[in-house]
PDB file of C-alpha atoms in Angstrom:
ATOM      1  CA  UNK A 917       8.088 -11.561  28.606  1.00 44.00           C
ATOM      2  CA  UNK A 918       7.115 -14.559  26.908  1.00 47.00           C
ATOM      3  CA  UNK A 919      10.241 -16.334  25.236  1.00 45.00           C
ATOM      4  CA  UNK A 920      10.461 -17.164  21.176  1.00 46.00           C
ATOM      5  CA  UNK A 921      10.021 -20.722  20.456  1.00 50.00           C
ATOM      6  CA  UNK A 922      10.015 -22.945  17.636  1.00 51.00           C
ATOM      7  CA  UNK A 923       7.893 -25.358  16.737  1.00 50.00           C
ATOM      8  CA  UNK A 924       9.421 -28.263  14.449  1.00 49.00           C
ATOM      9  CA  UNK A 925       8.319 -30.030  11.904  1.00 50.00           C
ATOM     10  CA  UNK A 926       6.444 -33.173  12.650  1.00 48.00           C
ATOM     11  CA  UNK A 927       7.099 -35.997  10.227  1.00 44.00           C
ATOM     12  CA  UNK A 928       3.415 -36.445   9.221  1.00 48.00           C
ATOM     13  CA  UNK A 929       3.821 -32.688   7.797  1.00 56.00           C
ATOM     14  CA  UNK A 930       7.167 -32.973   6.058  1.00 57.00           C
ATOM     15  CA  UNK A 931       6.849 -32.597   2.484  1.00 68.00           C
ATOM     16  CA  UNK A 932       9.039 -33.328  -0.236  1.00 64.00           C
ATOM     17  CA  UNK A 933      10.899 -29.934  -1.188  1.00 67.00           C
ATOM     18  CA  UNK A 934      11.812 -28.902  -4.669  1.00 66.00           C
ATOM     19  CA  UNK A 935      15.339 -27.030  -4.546  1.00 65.00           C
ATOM     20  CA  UNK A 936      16.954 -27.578  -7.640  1.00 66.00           C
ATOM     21  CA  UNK A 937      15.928 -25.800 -11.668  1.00 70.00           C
ATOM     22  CA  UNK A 938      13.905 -23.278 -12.842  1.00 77.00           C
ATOM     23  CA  UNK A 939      10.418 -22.800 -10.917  1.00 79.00           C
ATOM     24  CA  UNK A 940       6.785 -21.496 -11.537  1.00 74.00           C
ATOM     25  CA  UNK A 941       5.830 -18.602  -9.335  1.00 74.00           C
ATOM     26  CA  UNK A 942       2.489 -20.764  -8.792  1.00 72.00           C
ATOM     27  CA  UNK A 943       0.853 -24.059  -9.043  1.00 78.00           C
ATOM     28  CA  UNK A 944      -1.170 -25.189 -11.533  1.00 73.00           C
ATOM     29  CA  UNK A 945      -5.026 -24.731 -10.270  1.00 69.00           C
ATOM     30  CA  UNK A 946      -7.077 -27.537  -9.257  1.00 68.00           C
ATOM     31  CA  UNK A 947     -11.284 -27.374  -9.108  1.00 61.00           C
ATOM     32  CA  UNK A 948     -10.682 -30.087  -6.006  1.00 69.00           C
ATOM     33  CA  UNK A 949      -8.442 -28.001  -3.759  1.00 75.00           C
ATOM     34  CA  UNK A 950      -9.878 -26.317  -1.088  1.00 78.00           C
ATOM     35  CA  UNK A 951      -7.703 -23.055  -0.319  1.00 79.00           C
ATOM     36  CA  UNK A 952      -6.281 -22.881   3.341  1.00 80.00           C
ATOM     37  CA  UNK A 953      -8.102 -19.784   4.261  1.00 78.00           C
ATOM     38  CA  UNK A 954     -11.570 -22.056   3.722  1.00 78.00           C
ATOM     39  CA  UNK A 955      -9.911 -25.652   5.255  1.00 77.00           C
ATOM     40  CA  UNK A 956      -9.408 -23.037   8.128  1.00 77.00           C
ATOM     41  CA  UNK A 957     -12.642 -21.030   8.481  1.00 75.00           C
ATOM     42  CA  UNK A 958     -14.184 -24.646   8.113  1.00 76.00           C
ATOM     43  CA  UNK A 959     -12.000 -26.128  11.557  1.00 74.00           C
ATOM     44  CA  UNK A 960     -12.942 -22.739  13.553  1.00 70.00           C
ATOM     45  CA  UNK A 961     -15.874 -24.422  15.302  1.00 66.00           C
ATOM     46  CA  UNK A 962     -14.019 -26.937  16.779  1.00 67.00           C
ATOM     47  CA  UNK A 963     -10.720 -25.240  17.672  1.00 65.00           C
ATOM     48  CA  UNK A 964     -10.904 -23.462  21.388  1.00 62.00           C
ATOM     49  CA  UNK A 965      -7.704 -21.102  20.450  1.00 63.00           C
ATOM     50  CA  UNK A 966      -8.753 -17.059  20.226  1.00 67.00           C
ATOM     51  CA  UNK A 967      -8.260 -16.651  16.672  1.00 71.00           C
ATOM     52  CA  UNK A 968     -10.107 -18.488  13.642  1.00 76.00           C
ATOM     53  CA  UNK A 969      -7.498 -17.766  11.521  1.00 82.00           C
ATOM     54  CA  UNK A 970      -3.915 -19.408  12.520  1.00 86.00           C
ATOM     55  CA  UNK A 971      -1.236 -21.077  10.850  1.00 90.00           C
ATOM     56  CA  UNK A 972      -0.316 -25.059  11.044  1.00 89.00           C
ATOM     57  CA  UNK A 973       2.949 -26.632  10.362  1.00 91.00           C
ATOM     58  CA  UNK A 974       2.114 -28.566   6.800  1.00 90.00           C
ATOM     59  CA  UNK A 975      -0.245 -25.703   5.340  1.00 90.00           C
ATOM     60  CA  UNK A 976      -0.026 -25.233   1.067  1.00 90.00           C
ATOM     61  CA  UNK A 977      -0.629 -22.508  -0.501  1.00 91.00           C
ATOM     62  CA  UNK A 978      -0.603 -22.140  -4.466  1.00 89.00           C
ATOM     63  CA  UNK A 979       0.647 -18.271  -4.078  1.00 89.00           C
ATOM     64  CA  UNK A 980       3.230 -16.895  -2.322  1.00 91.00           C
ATOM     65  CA  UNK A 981       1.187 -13.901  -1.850  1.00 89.00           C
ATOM     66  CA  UNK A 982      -1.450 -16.568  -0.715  1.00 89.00           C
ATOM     67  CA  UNK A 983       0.526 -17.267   2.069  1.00 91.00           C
ATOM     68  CA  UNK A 984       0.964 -13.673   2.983  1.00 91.00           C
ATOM     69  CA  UNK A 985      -2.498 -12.950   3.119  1.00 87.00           C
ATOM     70  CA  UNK A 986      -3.154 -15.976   5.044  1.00 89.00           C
ATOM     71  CA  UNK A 987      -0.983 -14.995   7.709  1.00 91.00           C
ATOM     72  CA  UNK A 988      -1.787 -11.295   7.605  1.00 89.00           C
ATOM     73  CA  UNK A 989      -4.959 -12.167   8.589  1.00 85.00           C
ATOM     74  CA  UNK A 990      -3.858 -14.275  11.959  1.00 88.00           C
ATOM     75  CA  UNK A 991      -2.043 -10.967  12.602  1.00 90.00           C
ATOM     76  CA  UNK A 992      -4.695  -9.003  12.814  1.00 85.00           C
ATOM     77  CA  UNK A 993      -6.676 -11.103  15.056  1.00 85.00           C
ATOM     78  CA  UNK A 994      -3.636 -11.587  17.402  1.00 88.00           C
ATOM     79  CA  UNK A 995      -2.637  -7.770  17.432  1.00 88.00           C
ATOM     80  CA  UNK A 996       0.906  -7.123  15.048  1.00 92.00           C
ATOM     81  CA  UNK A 997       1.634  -6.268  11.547  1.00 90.00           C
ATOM     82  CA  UNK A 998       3.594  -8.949   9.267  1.00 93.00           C
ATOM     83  CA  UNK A 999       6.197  -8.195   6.423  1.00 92.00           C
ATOM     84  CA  UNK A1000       8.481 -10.529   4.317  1.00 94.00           C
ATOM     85  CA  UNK A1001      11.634 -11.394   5.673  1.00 93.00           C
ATOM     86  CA  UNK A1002      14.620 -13.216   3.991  1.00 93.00           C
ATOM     87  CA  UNK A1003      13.984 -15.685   1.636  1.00 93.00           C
ATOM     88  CA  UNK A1004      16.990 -18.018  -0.667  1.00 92.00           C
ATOM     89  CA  UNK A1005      17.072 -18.705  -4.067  1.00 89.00           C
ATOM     90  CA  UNK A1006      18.335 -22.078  -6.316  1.00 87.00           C
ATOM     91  CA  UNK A1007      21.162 -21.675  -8.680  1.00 85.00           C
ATOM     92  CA  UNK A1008      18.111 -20.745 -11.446  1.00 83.00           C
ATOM     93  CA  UNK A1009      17.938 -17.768  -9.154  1.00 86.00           C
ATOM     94  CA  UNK A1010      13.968 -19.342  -8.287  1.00 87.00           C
ATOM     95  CA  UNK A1011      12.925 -18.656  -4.499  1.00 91.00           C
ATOM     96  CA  UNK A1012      12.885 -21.715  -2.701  1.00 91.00           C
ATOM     97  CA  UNK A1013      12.366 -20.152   0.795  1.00 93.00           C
ATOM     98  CA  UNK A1014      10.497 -17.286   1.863  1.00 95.00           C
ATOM     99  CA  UNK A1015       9.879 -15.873   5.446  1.00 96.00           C
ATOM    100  CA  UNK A1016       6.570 -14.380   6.477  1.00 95.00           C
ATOM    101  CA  UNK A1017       8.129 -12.144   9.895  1.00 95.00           C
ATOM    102  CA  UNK A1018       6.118  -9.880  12.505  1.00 93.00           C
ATOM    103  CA  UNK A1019       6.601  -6.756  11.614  1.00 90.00           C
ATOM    104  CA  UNK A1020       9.161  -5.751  14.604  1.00 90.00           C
ATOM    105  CA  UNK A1021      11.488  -8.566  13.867  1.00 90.00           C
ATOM    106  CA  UNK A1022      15.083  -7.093  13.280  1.00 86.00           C
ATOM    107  CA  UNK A1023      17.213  -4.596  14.907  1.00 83.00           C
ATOM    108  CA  UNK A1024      16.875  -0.303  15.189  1.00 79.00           C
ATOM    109  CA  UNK A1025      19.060   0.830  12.238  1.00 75.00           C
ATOM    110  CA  UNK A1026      19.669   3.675  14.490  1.00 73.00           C
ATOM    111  CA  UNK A1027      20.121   4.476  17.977  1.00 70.00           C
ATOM    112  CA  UNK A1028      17.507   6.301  20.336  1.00 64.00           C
ATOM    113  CA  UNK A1029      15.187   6.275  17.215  1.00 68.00           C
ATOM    114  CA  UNK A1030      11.244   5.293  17.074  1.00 72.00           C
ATOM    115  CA  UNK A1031      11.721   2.105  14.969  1.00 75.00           C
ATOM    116  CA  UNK A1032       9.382  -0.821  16.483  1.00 79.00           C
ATOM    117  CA  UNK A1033      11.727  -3.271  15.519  1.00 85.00           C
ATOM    118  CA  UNK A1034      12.971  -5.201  19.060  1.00 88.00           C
ATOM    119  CA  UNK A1035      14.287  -8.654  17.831  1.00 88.00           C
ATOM    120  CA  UNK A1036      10.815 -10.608  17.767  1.00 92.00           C
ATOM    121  CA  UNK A1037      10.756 -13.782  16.233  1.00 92.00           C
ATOM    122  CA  UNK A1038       7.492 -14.747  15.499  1.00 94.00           C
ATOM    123  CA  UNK A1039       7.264 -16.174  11.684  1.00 95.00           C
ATOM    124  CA  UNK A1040       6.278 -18.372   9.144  1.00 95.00           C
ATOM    125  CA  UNK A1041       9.112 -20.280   7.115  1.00 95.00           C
ATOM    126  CA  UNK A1042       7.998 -21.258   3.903  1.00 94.00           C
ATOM    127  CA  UNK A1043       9.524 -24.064   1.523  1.00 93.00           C
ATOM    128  CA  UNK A1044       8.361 -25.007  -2.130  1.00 90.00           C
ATOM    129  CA  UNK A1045       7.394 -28.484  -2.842  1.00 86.00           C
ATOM    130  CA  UNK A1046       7.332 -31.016  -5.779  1.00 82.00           C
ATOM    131  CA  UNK A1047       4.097 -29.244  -7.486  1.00 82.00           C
ATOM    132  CA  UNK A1048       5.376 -26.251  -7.463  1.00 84.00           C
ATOM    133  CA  UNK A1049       3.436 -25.078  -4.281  1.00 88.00           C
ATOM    134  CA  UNK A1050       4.275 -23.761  -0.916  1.00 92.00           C
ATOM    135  CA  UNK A1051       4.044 -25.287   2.259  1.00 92.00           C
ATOM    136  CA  UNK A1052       4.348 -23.765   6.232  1.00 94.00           C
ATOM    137  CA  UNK A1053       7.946 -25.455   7.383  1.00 93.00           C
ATOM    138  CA  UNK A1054       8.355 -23.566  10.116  1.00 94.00           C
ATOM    139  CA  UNK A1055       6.002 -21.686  12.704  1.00 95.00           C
ATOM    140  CA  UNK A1056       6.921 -19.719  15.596  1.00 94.00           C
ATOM    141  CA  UNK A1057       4.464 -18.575  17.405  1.00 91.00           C
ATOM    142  CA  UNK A1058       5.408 -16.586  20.641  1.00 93.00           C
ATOM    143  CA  UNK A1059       6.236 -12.269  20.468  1.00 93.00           C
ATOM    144  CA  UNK A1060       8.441 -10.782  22.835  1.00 91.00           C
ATOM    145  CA  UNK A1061       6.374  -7.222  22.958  1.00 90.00           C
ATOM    146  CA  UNK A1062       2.993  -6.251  23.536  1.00 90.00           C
ATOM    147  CA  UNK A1063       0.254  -6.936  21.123  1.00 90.00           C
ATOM    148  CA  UNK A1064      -1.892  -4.579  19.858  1.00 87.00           C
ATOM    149  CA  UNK A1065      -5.863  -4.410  21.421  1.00 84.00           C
ATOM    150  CA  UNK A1066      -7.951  -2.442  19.160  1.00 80.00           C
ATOM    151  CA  UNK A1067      -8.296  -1.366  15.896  1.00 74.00           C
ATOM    152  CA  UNK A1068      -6.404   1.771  16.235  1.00 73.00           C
ATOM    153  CA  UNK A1069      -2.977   0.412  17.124  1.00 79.00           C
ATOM    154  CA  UNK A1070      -3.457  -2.556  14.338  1.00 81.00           C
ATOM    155  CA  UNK A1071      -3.719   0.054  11.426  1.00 77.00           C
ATOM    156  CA  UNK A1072      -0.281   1.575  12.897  1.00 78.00           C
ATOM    157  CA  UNK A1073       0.945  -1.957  10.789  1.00 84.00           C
ATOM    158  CA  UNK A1074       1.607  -1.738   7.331  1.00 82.00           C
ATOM    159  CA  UNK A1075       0.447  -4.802   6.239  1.00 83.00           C
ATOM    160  CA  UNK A1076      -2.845  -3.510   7.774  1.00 79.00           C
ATOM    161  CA  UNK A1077      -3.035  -0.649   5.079  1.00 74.00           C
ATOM    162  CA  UNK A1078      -3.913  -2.473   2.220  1.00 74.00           C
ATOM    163  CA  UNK A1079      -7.208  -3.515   0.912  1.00 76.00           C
ATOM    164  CA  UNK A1080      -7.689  -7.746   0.222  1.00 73.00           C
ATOM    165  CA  UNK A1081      -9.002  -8.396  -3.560  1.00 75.00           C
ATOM    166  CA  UNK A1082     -12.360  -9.325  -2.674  1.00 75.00           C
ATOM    167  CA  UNK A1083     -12.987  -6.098  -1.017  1.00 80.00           C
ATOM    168  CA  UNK A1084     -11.741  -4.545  -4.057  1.00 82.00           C
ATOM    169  CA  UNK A1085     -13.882  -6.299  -6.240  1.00 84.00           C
ATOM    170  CA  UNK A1086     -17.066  -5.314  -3.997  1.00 85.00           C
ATOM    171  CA  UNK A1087     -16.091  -1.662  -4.362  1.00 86.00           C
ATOM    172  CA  UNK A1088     -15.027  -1.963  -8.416  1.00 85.00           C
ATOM    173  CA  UNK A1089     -18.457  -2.988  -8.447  1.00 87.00           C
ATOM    174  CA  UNK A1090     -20.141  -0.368  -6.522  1.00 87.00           C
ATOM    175  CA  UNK A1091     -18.269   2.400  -8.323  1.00 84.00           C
ATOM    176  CA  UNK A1092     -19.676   0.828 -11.629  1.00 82.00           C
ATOM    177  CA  UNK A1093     -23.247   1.782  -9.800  1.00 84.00           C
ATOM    178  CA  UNK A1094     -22.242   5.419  -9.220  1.00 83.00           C
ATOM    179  CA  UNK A1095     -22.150   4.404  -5.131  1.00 87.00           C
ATOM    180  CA  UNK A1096     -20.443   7.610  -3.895  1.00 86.00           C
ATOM    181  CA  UNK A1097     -17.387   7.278  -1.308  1.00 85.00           C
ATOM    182  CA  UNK A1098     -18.972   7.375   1.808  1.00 86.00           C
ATOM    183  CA  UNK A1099     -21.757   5.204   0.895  1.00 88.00           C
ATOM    184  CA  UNK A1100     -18.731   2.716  -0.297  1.00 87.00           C
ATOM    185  CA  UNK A1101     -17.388   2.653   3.061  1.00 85.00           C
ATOM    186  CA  UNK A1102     -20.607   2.455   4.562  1.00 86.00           C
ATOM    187  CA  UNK A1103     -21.902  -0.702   2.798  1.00 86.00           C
ATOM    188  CA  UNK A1104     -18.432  -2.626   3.781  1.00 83.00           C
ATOM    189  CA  UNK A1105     -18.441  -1.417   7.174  1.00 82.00           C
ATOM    190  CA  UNK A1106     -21.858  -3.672   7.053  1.00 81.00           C
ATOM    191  CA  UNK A1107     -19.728  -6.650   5.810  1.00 76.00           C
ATOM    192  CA  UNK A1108     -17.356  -6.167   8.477  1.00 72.00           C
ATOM    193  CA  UNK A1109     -19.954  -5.868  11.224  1.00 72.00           C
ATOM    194  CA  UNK A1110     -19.222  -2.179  12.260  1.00 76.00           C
ATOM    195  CA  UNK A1111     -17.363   0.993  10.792  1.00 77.00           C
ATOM    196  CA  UNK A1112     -14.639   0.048  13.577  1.00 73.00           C
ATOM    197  CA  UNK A1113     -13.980  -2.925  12.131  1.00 71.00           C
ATOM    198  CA  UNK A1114     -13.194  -2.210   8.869  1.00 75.00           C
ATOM    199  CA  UNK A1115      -9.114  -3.008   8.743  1.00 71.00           C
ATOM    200  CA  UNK A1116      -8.049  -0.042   6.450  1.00 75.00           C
ATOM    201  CA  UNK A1117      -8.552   3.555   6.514  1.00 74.00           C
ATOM    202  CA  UNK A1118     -10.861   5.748   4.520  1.00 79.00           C
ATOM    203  CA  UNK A1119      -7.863   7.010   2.720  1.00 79.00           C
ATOM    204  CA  UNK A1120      -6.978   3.933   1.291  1.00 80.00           C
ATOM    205  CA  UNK A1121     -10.341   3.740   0.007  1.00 83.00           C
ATOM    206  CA  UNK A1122     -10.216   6.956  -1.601  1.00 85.00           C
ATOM    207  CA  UNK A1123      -6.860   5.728  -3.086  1.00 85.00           C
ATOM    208  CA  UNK A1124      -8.199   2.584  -4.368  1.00 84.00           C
ATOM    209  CA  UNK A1125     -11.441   4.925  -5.952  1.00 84.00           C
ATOM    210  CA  UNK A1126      -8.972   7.017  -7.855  1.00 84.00           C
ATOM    211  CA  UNK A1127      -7.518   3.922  -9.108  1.00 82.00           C
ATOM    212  CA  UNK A1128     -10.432   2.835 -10.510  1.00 80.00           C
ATOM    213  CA  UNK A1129     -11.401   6.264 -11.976  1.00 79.00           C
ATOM    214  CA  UNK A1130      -8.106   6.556 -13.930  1.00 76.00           C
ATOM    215  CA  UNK A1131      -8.775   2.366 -15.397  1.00 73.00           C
ATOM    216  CA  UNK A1132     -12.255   3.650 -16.501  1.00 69.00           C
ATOM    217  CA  UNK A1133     -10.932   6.678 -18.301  1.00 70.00           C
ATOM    218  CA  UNK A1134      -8.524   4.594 -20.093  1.00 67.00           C
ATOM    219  CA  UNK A1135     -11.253   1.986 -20.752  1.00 67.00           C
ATOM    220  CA  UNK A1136     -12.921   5.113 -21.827  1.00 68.00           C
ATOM    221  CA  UNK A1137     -10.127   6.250 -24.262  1.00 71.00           C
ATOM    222  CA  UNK A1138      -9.900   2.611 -25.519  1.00 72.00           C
ATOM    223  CA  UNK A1139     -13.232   2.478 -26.467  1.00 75.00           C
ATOM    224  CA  UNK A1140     -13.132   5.979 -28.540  1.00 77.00           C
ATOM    225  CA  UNK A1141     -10.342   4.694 -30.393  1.00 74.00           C
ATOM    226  CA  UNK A1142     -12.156   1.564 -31.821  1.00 78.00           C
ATOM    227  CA  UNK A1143     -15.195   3.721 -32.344  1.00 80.00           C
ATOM    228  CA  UNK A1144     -13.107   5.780 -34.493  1.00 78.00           C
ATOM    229  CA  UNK A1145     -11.319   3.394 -36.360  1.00 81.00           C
ATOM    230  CA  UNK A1146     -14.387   1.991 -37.091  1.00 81.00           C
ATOM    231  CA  UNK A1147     -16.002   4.847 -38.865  1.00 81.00           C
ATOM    232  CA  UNK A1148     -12.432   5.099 -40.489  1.00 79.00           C
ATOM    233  CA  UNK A1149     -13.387   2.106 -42.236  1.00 82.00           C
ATOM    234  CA  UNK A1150     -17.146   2.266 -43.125  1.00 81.00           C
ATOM    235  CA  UNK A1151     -17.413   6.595 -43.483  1.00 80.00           C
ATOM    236  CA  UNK A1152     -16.073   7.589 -47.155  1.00 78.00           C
ATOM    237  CA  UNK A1153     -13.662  10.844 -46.115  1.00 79.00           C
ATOM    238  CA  UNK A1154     -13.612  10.564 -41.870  1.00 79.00           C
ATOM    239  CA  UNK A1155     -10.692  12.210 -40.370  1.00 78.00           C
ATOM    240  CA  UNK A1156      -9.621  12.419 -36.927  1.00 79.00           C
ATOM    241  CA  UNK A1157      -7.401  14.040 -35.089  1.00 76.00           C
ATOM    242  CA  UNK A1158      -5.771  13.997 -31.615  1.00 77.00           C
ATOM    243  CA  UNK A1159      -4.046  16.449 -29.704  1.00 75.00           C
ATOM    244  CA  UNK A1160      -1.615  14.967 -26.536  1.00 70.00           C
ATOM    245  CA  UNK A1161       1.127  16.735 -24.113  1.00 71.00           C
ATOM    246  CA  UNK A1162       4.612  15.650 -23.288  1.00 69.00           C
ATOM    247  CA  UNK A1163       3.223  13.553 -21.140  1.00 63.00           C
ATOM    248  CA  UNK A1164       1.176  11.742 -23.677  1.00 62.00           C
ATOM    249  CA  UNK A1165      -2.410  12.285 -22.091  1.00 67.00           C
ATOM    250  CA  UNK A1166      -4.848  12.819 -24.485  1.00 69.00           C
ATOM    251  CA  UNK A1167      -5.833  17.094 -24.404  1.00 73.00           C
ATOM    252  CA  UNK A1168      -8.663  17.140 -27.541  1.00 78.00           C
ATOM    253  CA  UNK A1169      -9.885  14.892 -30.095  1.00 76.00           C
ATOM    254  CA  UNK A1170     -11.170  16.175 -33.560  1.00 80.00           C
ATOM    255  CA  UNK A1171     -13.144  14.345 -36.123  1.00 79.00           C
ATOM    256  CA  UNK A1172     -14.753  15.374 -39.204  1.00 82.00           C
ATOM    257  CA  UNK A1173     -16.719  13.631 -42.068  1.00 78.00           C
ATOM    258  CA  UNK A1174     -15.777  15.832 -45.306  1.00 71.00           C
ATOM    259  CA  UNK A1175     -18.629  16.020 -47.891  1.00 68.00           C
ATOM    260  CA  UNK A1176     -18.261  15.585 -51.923  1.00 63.00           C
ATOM    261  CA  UNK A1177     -19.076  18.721 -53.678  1.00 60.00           C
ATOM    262  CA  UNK A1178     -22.430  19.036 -55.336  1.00 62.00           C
ATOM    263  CA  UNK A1179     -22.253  19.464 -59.342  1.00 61.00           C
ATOM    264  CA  UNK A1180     -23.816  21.789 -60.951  1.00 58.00           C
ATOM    265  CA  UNK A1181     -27.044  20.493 -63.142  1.00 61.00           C
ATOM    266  CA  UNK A1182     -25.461  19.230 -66.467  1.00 57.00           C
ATOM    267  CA  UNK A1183     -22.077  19.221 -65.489  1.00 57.00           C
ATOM    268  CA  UNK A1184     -20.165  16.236 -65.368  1.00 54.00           C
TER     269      UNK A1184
END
């Protein structure tokens, strides 16, 4: 089995750390900074390595969820699932270290159980820096069990389970267009080449549909709401009601516009 090593630091990628007071969970943005995911996809041509995606010692990210992405993305084109490890915070209780392990790092809580976890020490150590970024320490590389080969075994991950925002964003936006589920899936299975390659399960699409359902029948609610309290304002005798559970969903919603009673000729 192929041994865990660890790949130092070189001094060209050593960066100056921030350790001490309170820190930003991010970075502030910059129109000039390219991303790592797009310095990487940019170098694929001219690496010879089997995946386009990898991590290099020296790598910033302006997210810590940035980073995870990043490297969940390596793991799926190697073949394992990723989770975060343990991390260390500054007396201002900020994270200053976070680690980015394969998803069988660790030891079997239990004996003679199922648990995947057999000591591997593949990982990415990160470290925050001056600007209130992260940067790849640390990078070990090399798994100690076999790697998964086909789509199958990857979803068994996870990390592997979730759907990345851009994806969500192209199905927000097809749901807005009445696209129906399977059609949904469909159209991304395009994007990804084949159905097999999609790298999350029809169920977590459905999941992520009813999601968006529920926002636009809040949106929905919203919107009735201001309608209402509009007419409140410019209709002479509007009244509304609204009738909710214990739960405080909305059950029925009343409104009427109450008329002045006619005079009678003559009458005052």
């Amino acid at each position: 089995m192929p041994t865990s090593t660890e790949s130092p630091p070189s001094e060209s990628t050593w960066k100056q750390r921030f350790r001490r007071g309170e820190i930003p969970d991010s970075r502030p943005a910059s129109s000039g900074r390219k991303s790592a995911l797009e310095k990487a996809m940019r170098r694929c041509r001219d690496k010879h390595s089997d995946a386009i995606i990898e991590p290099e010692l020296g790598m910033e990210f302006d997210l810590l969820p940035e980073a995870f992405d990043f490297y969940n993305i390596y793991s799926w084109e190697i073949g394992f699932g990723i989770r975060y490890g343990s991390s260390r915070i500054n007396p201002a209780k900020s994270k200053v270290r976070q680690d980015i392990t394969c998803g069988c790092e660790g030891k079997p809580r239990h004996l003679n159980s199922r648990s995947v976890c057999c000591g591997c020490r593949a990982m990415i150590r990160l470290h925050r820096i001056d600007d209130y970024g992260w940067y790849i320490h640390e990078f070990r590389r090399d798994h100690n069990h076999g790697l998964a080969v086909n789509r199958g075994q990857k979803m068994q991950f996870s990390s592997h389970r979730f759907i990345d925002p851009h994806t969500k964003d192209l199905v927000r936006n097809l749901r807005d267009n009445n696209v129906g589920l399977t059609k949904t899936f469909s159209v991304i299975g395009s994007f990804f080449g084949s159905m097999e390659n999609i790298p999350f399960k029809k169920r977590s699409l459905r999941t992520l549909c009813a999601s968006i359902s529920r926002d636009h029948s809040e949106d929905d609610i919203r919107k009735t709401y201001e309608v209402l309290s509009e007419m409140k304002m410019k209709v002479p005798n509007f009244r509304d009601s609204c009738l909710v559970d214990s739960e405080g969903r909305m059950r029925a919603l009343m409104w009427t516009v109450r008329r002045r009673p006619r005079t009678a000729p003559g009458r005052r």
